[in-house]
Short mmCIF file of C-alpha atoms in Angstrom, two decimals:
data_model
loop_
_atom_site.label_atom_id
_atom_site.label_comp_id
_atom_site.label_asym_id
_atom_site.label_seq_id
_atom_site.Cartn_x
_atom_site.Cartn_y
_atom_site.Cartn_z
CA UNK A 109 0.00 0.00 0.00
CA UNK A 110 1.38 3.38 -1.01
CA UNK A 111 0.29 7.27 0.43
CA UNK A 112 -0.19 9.05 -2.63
CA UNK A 113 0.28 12.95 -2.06
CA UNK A 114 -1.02 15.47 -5.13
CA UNK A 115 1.50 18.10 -6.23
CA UNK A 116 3.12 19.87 -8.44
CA UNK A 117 6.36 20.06 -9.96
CA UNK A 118 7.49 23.42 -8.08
CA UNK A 119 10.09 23.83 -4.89
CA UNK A 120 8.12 25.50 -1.86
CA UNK A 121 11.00 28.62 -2.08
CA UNK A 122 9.16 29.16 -5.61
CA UNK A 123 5.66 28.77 -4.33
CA UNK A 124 6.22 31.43 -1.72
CA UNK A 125 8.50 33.34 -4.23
CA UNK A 126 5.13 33.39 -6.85
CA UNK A 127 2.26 33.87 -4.04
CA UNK A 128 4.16 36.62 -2.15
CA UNK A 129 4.90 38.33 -6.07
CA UNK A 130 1.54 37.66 -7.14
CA UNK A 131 0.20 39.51 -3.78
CA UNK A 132 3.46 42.84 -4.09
CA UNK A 133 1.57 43.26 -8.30
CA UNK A 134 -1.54 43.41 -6.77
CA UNK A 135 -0.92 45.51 -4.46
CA UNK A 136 1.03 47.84 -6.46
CA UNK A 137 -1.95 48.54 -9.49
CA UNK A 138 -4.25 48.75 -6.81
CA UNK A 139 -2.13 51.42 -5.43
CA UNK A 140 -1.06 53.24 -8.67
CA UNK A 141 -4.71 53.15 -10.14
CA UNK A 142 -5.96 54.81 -6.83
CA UNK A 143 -3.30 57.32 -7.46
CA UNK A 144 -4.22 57.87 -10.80
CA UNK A 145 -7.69 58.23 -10.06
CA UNK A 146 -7.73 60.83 -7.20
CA UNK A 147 -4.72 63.01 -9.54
CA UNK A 148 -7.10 62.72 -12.70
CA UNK A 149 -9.39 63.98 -10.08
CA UNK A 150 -7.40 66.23 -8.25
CA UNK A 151 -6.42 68.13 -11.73
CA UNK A 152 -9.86 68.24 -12.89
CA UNK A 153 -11.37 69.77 -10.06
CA UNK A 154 -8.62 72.50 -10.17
CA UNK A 155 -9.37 73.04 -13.84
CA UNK A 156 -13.28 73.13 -13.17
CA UNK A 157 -12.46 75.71 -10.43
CA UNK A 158 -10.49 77.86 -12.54
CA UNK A 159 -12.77 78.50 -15.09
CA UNK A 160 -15.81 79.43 -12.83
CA UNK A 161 -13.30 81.28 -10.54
CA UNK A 162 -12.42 83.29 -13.91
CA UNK A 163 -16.08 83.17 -15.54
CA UNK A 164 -17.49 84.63 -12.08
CA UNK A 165 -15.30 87.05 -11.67
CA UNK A 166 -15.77 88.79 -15.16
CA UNK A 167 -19.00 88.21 -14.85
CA UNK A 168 -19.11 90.81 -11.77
CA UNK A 169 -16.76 93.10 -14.04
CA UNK A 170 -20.65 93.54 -15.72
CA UNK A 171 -21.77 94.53 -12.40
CA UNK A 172 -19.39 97.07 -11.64
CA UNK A 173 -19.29 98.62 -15.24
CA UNK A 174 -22.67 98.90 -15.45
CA UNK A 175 -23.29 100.43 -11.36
CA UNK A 176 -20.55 102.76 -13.14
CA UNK A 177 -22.27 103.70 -16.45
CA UNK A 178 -25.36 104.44 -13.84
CA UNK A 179 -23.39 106.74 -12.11
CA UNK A 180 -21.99 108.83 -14.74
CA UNK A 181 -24.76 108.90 -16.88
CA UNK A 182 -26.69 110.99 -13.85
CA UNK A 183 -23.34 112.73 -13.13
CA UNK A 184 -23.41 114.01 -16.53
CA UNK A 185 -27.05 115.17 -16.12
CA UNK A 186 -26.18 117.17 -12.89
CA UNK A 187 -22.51 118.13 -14.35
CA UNK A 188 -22.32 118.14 -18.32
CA UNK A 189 -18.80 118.33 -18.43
CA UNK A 190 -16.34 115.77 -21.05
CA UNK A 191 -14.96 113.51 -18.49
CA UNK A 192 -18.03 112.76 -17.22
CA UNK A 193 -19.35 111.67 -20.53
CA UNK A 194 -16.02 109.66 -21.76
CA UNK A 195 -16.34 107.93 -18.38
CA UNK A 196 -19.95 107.00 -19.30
CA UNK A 197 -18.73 105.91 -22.83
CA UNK A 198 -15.55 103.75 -21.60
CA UNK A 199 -18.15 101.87 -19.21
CA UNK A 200 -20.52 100.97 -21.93
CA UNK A 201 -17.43 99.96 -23.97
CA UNK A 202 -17.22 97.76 -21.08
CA UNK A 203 -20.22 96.29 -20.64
CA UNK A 204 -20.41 95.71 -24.44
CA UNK A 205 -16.97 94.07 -24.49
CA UNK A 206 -17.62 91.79 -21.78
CA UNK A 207 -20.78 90.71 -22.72
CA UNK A 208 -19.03 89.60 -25.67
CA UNK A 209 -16.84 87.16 -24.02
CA UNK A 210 -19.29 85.83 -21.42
CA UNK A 211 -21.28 84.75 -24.48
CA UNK A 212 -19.29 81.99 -25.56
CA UNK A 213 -19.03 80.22 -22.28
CA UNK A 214 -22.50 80.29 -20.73
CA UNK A 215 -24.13 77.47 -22.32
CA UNK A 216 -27.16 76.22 -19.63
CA UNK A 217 -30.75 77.69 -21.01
CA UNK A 218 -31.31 79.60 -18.07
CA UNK A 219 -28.04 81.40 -18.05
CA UNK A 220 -28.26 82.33 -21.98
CA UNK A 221 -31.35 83.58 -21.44
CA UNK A 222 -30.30 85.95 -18.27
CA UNK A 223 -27.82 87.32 -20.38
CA UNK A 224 -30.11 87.79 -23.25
CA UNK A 225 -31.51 89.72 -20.88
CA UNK A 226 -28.34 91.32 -19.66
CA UNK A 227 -27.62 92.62 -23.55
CA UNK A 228 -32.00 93.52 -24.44
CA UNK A 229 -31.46 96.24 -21.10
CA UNK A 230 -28.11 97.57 -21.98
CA UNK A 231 -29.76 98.27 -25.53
CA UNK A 232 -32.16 100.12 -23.84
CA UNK A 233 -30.06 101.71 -21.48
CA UNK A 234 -27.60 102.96 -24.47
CA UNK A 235 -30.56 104.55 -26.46
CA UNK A 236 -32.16 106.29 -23.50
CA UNK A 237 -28.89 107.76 -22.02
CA UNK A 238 -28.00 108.63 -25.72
CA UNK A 239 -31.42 110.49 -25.57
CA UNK A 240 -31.02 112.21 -22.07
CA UNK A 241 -27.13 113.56 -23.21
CA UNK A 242 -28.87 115.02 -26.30
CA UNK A 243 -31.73 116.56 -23.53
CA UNK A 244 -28.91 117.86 -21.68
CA UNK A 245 -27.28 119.36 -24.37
CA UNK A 246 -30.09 121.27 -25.44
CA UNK A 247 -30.57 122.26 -22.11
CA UNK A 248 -33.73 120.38 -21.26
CA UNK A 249 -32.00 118.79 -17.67
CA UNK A 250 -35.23 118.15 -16.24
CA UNK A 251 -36.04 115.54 -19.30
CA UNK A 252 -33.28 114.58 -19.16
CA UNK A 253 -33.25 113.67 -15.62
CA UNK A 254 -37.06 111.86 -16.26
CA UNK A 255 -35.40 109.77 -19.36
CA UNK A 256 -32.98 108.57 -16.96
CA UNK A 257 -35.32 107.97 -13.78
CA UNK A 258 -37.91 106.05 -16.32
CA UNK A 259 -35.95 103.76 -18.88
CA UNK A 260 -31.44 104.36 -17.86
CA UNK A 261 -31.94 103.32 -14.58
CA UNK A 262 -34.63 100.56 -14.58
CA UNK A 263 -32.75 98.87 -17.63
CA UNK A 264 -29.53 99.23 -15.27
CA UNK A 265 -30.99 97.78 -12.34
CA UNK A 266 -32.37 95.00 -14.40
CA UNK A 267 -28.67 94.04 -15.78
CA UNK A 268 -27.54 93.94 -11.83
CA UNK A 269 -30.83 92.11 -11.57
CA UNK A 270 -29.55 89.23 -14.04
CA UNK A 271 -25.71 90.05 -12.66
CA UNK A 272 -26.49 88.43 -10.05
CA UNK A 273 -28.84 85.60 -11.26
CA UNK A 274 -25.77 84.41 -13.21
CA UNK A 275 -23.38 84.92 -10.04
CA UNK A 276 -25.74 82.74 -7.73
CA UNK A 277 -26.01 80.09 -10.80
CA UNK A 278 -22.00 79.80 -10.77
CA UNK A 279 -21.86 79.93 -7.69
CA UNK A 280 -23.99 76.80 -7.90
CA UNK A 281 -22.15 74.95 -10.16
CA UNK A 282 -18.48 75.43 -7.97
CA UNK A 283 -20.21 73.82 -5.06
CA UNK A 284 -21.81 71.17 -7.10
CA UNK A 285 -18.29 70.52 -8.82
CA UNK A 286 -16.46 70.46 -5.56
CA UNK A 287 -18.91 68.03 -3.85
CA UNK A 288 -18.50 65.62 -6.81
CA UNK A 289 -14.90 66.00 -6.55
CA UNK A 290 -15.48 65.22 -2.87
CA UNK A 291 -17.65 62.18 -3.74
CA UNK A 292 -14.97 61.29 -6.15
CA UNK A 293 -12.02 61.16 -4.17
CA UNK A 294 -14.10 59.37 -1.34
CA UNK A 295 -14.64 56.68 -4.46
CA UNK A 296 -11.23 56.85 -4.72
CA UNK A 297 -10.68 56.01 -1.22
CA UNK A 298 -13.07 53.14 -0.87
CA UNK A 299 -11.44 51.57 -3.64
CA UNK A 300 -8.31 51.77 -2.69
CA UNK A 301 -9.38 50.31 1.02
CA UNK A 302 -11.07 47.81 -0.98
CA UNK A 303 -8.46 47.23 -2.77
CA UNK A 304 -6.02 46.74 0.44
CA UNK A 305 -8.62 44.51 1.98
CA UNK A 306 -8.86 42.03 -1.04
CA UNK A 307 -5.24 42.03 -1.00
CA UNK A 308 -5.07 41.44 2.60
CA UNK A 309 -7.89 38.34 2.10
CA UNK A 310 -5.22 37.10 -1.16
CA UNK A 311 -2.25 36.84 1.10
CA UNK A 312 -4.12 35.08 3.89
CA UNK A 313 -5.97 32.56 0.74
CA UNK A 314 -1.73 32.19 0.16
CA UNK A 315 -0.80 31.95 3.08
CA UNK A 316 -3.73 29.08 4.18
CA UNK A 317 -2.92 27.27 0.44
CA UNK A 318 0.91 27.22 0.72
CA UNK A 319 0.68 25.97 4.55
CA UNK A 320 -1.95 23.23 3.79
CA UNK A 321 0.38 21.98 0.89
CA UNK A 322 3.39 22.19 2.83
CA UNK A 323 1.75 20.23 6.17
CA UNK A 324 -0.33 17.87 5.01
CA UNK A 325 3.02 16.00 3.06
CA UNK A 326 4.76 16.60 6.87
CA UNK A 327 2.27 15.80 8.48
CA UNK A 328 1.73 12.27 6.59
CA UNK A 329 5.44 11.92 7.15
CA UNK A 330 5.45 12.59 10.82
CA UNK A 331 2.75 10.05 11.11
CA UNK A 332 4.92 7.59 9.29
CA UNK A 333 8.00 8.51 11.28
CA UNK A 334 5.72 7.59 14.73
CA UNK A 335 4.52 4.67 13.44
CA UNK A 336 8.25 3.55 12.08
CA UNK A 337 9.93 4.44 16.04
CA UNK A 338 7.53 2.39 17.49
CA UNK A 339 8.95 -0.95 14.95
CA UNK A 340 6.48 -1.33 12.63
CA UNK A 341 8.09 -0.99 9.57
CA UNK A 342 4.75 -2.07 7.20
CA UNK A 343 3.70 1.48 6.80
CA UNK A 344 2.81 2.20 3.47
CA UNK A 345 5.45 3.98 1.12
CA UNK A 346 4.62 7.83 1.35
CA UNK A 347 4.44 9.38 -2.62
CA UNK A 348 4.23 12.89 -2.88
CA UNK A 349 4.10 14.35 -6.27
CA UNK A 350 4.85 18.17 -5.76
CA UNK A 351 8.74 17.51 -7.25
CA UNK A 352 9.74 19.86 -4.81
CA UNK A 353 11.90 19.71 -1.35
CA UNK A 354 9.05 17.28 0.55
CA UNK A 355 9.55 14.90 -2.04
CA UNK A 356 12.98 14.66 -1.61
CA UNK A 357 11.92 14.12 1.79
CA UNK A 358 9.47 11.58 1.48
CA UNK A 359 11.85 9.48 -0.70
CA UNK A 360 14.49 9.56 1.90
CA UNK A 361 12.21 8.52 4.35
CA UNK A 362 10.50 5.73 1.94
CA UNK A 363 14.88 5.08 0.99
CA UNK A 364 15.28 4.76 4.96
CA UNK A 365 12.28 2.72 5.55
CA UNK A 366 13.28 0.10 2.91
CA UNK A 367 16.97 -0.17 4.47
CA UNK A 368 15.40 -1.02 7.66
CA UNK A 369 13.67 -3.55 6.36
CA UNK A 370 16.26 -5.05 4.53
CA UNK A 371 18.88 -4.47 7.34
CA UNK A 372 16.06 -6.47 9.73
CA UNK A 373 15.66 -9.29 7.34
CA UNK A 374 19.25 -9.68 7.04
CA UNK A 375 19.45 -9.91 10.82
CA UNK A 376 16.87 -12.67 10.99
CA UNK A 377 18.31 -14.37 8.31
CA UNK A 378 21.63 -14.62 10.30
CA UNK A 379 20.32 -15.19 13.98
#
């Protein structure tokens, strides 16, 4: 009767070599595709940022051009003098140019409409403060002043009106982008535990294999050694077929086993 052990044709130094090699790859593209993640992350968050940062802020260069424009355009009423009306002029050029450049980034309905809105009331504004400089000129200030209290200064306040609509609605959008950033790099962070934990479960599956394979062919021997000390020297042969340092092991022992056994008979033969 012969102990038949399964195997494989590897030593146990290259079993623990592979499983501890297999578990260092693993853990290394878990760790570099978390770190790509959160930096892809990272980067586009920053770049998200930036551009409402920027879009915001030239947005409120509307705000302040057109409070300005406001200002002078009644200044000049009250004062008719050329700085006051180049100041109103270099505002409008202002409002106008900015306007412009807003335009190509707003893209949400909402937003396109507000500054449709923005451009309808500085169109307004222009044409009635173009009228009240020509009252003023002629020397009609109090007509002046009513062009500018009925149709300048309600289309004004109505472009801060919008302004600020727009503001609020960026405003919006940088806290929606930073919580998804947030929810991203917690995703990042789960999967990276996750992938730590797997990890953690492959070296102990390693560990539990490797051990198993290595004990049960000891273990089988150690049974065969007990059984050998106390003289009975019919236990079967021990095969074990993993090629690698318990089989040279077991075939010592089966080598040793079969000297015995010869050396014994030998003995008996000669008493």
């Amino acid at each position: 009767m012969t102990i038949i052990m399964g195997g494989d044709s590897m030593s146990i130094s290259k079993k623990l070599y592979l499983a501890f090699s297999i578990l260092i790859i693993f853990m290394v593209v878990i760790t570099i595709t978390g770190y790509v993640q959160l930096k892809n992350i990272q980067n586009t968050y920053h770049e998200i940022l930036d551009q409402r940062v920027t879009k915001t802020m030239t947005i409120k260069e509307i705000k302040y051009a057109s409070a300005m424009q406001g200002t002078f355009v009644t200044s000049y009423a009250l004062n008719p003098i050329q700085d006051n009306l180049d100041s109103l002029k270099e505002q409008q050029e202002q409002v106008s140019k900015i306007i412009k450049e807003v335009e190509l980034d707003l893209k949400s309905g909402p937003m396109k409409q507000e500054l449709e809105n923005i451009k309808n009331n500085q169109d307004i504004f222009l044409k009635s403060t173009q009228n009240a400089i020509e009252m003023v000129d002629k020397g009609n200030k109090f007509q002046a002043a009513d062009i500018i209290a009925s149709e300048s200064r309600p289309a004004n306040e109505m472009i801060l009106s919008s302004v600020e609509r727009i503001v609020d609605d960026q405003t919006k959008q940088m806290n929606e982008s930073r919580q998804a950033a947030e929810d991203s790099v917690q995703q990042g962070i789960i999967i990276m535990l996750a992938g730590a934990f797997i990890g953690l479960l492959v070296a102990i599956g390693c560990s539990l294999f490797i051990t198993k394979k290595i004990t049960k062919s000891i273990r089988a021997l150690d049974k065969a050694a007990i059984t050998i000390a106390k003289g009975d020297l019919t236990h079967p042969d021990i095969i074990v077929h993993t090629k690698d340092e318990i089989h040279s092991l077991a075939q010592s022992f089966n080598s040793m086993k079969t000297n015995l056994q010869a050396l014994i008979s030998e003995v008996m033969e000669n008493v």
